[in-house]
PDB file of C-alpha atoms and ligand atoms in Angstrom:
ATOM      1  CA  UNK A   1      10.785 124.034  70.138  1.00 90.00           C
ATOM      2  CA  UNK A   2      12.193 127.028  70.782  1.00 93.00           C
ATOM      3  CA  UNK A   3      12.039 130.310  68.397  1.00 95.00           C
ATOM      4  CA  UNK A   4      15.293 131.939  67.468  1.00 96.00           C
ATOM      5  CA  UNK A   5      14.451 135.255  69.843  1.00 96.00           C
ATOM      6  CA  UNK A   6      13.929 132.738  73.119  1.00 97.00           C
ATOM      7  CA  UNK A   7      16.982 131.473  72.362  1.00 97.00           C
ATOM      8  CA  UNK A   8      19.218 134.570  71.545  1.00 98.00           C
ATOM      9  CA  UNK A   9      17.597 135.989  75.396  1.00 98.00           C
ATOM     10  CA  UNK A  10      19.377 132.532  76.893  1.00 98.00           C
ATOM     11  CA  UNK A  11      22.282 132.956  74.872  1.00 98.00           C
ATOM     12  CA  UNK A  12      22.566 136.534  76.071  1.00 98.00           C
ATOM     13  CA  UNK A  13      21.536 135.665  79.507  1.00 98.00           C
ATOM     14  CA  UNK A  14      24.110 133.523  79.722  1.00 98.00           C
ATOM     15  CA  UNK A  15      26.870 135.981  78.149  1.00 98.00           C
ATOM     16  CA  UNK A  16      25.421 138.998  80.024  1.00 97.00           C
ATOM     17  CA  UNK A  17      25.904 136.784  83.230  1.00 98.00           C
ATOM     18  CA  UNK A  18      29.546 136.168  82.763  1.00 98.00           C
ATOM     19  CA  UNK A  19      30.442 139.865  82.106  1.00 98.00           C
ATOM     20  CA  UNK A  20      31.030 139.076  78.242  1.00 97.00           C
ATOM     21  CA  UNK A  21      29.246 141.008  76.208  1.00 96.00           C
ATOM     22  CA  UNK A  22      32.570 143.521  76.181  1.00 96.00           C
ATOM     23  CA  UNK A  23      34.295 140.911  74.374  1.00 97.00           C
ATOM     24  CA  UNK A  24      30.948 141.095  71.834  1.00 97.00           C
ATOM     25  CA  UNK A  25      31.843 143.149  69.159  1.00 98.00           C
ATOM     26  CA  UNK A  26      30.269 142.834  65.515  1.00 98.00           C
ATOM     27  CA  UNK A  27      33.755 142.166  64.502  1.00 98.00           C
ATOM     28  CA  UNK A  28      34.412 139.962  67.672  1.00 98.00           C
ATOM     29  CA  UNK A  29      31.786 137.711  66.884  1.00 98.00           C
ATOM     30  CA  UNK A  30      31.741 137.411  62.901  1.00 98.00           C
ATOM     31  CA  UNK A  31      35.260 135.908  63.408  1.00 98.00           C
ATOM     32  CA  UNK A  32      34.169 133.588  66.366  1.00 98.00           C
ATOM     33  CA  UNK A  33      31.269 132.763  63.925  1.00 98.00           C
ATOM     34  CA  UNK A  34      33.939 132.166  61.082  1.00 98.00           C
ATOM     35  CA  UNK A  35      36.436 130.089  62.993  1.00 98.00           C
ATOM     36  CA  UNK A  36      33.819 127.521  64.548  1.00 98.00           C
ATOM     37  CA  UNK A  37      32.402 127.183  61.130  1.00 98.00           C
ATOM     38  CA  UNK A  38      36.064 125.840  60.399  1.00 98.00           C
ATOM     39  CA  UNK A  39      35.978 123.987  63.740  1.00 98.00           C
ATOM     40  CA  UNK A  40      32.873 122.532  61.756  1.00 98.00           C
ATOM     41  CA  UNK A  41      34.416 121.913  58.728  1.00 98.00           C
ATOM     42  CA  UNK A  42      37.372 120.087  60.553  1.00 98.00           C
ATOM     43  CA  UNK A  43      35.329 116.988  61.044  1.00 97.00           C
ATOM     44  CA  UNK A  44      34.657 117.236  57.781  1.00 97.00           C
ATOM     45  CA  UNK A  45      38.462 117.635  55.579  1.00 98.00           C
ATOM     46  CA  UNK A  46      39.562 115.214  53.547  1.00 98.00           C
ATOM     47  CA  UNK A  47      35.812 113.531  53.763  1.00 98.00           C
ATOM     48  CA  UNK A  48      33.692 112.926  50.714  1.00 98.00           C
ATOM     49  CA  UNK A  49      29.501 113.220  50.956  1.00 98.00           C
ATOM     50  CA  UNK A  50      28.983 109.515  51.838  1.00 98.00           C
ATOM     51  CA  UNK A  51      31.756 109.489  54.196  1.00 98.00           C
ATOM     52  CA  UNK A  52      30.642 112.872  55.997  1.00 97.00           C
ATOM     53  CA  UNK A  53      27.171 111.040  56.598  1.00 97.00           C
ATOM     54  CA  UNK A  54      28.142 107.896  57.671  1.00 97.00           C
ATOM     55  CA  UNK A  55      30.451 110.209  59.958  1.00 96.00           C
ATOM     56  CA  UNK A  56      27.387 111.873  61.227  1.00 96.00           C
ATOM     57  CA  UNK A  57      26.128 108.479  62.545  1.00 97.00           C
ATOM     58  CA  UNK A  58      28.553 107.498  64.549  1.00 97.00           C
ATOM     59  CA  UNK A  59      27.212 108.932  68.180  1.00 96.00           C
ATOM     60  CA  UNK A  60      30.682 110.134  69.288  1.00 96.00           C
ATOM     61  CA  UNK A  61      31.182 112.041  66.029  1.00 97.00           C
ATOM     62  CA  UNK A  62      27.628 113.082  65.629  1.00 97.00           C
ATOM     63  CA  UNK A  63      27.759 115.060  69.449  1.00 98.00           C
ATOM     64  CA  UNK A  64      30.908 116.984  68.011  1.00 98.00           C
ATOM     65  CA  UNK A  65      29.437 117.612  64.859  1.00 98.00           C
ATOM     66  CA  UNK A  66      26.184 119.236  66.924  1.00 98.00           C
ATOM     67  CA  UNK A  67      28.351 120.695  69.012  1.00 98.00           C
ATOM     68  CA  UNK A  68      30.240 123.179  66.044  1.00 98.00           C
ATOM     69  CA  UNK A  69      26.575 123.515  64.592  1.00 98.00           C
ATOM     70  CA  UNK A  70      25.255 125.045  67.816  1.00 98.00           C
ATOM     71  CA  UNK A  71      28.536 126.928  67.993  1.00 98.00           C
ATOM     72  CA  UNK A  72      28.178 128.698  64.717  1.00 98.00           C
ATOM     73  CA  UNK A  73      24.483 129.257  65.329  1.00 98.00           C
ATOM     74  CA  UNK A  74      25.102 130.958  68.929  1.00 98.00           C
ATOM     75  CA  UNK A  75      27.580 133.093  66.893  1.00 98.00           C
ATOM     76  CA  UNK A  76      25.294 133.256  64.364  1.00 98.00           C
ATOM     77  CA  UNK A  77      22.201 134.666  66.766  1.00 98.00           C
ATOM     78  CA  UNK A  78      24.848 136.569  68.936  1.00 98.00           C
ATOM     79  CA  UNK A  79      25.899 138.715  65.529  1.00 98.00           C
ATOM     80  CA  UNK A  80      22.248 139.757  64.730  1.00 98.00           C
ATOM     81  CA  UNK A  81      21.573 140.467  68.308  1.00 98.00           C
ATOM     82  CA  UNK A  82      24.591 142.937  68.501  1.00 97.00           C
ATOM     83  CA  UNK A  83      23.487 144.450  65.021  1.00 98.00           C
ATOM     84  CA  UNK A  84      19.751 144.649  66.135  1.00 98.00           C
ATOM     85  CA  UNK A  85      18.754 142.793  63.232  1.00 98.00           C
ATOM     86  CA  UNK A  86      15.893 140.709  63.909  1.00 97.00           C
ATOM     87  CA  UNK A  87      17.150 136.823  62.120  1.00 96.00           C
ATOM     88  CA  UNK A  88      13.714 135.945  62.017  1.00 96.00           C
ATOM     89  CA  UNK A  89      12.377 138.449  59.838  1.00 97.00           C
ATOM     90  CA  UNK A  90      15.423 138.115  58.102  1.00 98.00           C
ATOM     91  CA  UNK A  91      15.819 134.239  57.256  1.00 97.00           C
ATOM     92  CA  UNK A  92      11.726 134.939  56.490  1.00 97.00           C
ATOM     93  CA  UNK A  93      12.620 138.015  53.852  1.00 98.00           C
ATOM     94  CA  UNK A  94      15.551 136.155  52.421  1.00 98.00           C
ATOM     95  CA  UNK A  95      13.335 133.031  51.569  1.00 98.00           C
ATOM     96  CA  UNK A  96      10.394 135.241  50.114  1.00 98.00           C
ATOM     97  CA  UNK A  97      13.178 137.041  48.183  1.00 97.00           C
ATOM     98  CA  UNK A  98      14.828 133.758  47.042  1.00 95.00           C
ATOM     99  CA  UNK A  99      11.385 131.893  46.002  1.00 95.00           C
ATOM    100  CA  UNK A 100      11.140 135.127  43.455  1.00 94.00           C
ATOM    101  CA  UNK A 101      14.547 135.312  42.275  1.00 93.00           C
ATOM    102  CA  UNK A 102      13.984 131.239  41.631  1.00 93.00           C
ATOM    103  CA  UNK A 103      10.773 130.599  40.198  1.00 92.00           C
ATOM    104  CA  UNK A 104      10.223 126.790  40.300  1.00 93.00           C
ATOM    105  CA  UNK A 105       9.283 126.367  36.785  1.00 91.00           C
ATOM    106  CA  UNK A 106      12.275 127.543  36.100  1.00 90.00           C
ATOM    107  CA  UNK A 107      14.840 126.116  38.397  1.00 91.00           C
ATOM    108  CA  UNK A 108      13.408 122.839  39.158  1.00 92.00           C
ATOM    109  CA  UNK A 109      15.807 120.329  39.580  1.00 90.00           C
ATOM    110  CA  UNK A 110      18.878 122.525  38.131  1.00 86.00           C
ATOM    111  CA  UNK A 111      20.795 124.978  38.842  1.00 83.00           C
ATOM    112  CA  UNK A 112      20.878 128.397  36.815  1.00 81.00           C
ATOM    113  CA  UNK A 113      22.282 131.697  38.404  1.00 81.00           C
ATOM    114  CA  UNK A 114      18.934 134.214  38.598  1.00 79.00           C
ATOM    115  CA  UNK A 115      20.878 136.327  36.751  1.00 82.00           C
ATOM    116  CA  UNK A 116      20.304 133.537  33.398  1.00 83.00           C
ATOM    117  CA  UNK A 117      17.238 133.176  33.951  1.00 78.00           C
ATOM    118  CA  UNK A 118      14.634 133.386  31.153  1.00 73.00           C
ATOM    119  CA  UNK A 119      10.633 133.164  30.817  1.00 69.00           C
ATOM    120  CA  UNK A 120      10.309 131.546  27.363  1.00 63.00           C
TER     121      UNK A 120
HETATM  122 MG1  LIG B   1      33.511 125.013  68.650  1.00 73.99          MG
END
């Protein structure tokens, strides 16, 4: 499996090769990353839960659905590339930031906003 720097360097590689990265602008790619989330979310209108996973099934529907994923994510990786954020470190420090914000005692198996939270 491959980490998320080996595959930003392909996705770049494969950009860089093509003469694109001029088109690569923070604001250039948060839209693309925006609009093929909607491309995403196409196959998804008008669709409730069940329906979206049975969707996902189908092998026809499921390559189109992996096909908007890996869209937004190559957006996704492109953006923090072009920012020189590192996602990794990131995703990691969002997660260790998230698990303190949301204590499990707390929040298990409901929702509260951190902001209500409460240590009796
Ligand atoms: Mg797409």
């Amino acid at each position: 499996m491959a980490t998320i720097h080996e595959l930003t360097s392909k996705i770049v590689k494969f950009r860089d090769e093509r003469d694109w990265n001029k088109y690569h602008t923070p604001r250039n790619l948060a839209i693309s990353l925006v609009v093929e989330l909607g491309e995403l979310l196409e196959h998804f209108q008008w669709k409730n839960d069940d329906e979206i996973l049975k969707l996902a099934q189908k092998p026809d529907k499921r390559e189109k659905i992996e096909e908007e994923l890996a869209d937004v994510a190559i957006y996704l990786f492109l953006l923090a590339n072009e920012l020189s954020i590192d996602l990794e470190t990131a995703i990691l420090n969002k997660i260790k930031k998230n698990e303190e914000k949301y204590p499990v005692d707390l929040v298990k198996g409901k929702y509260v906003k951190y902001t209500e939270l409460r240590r009796k």
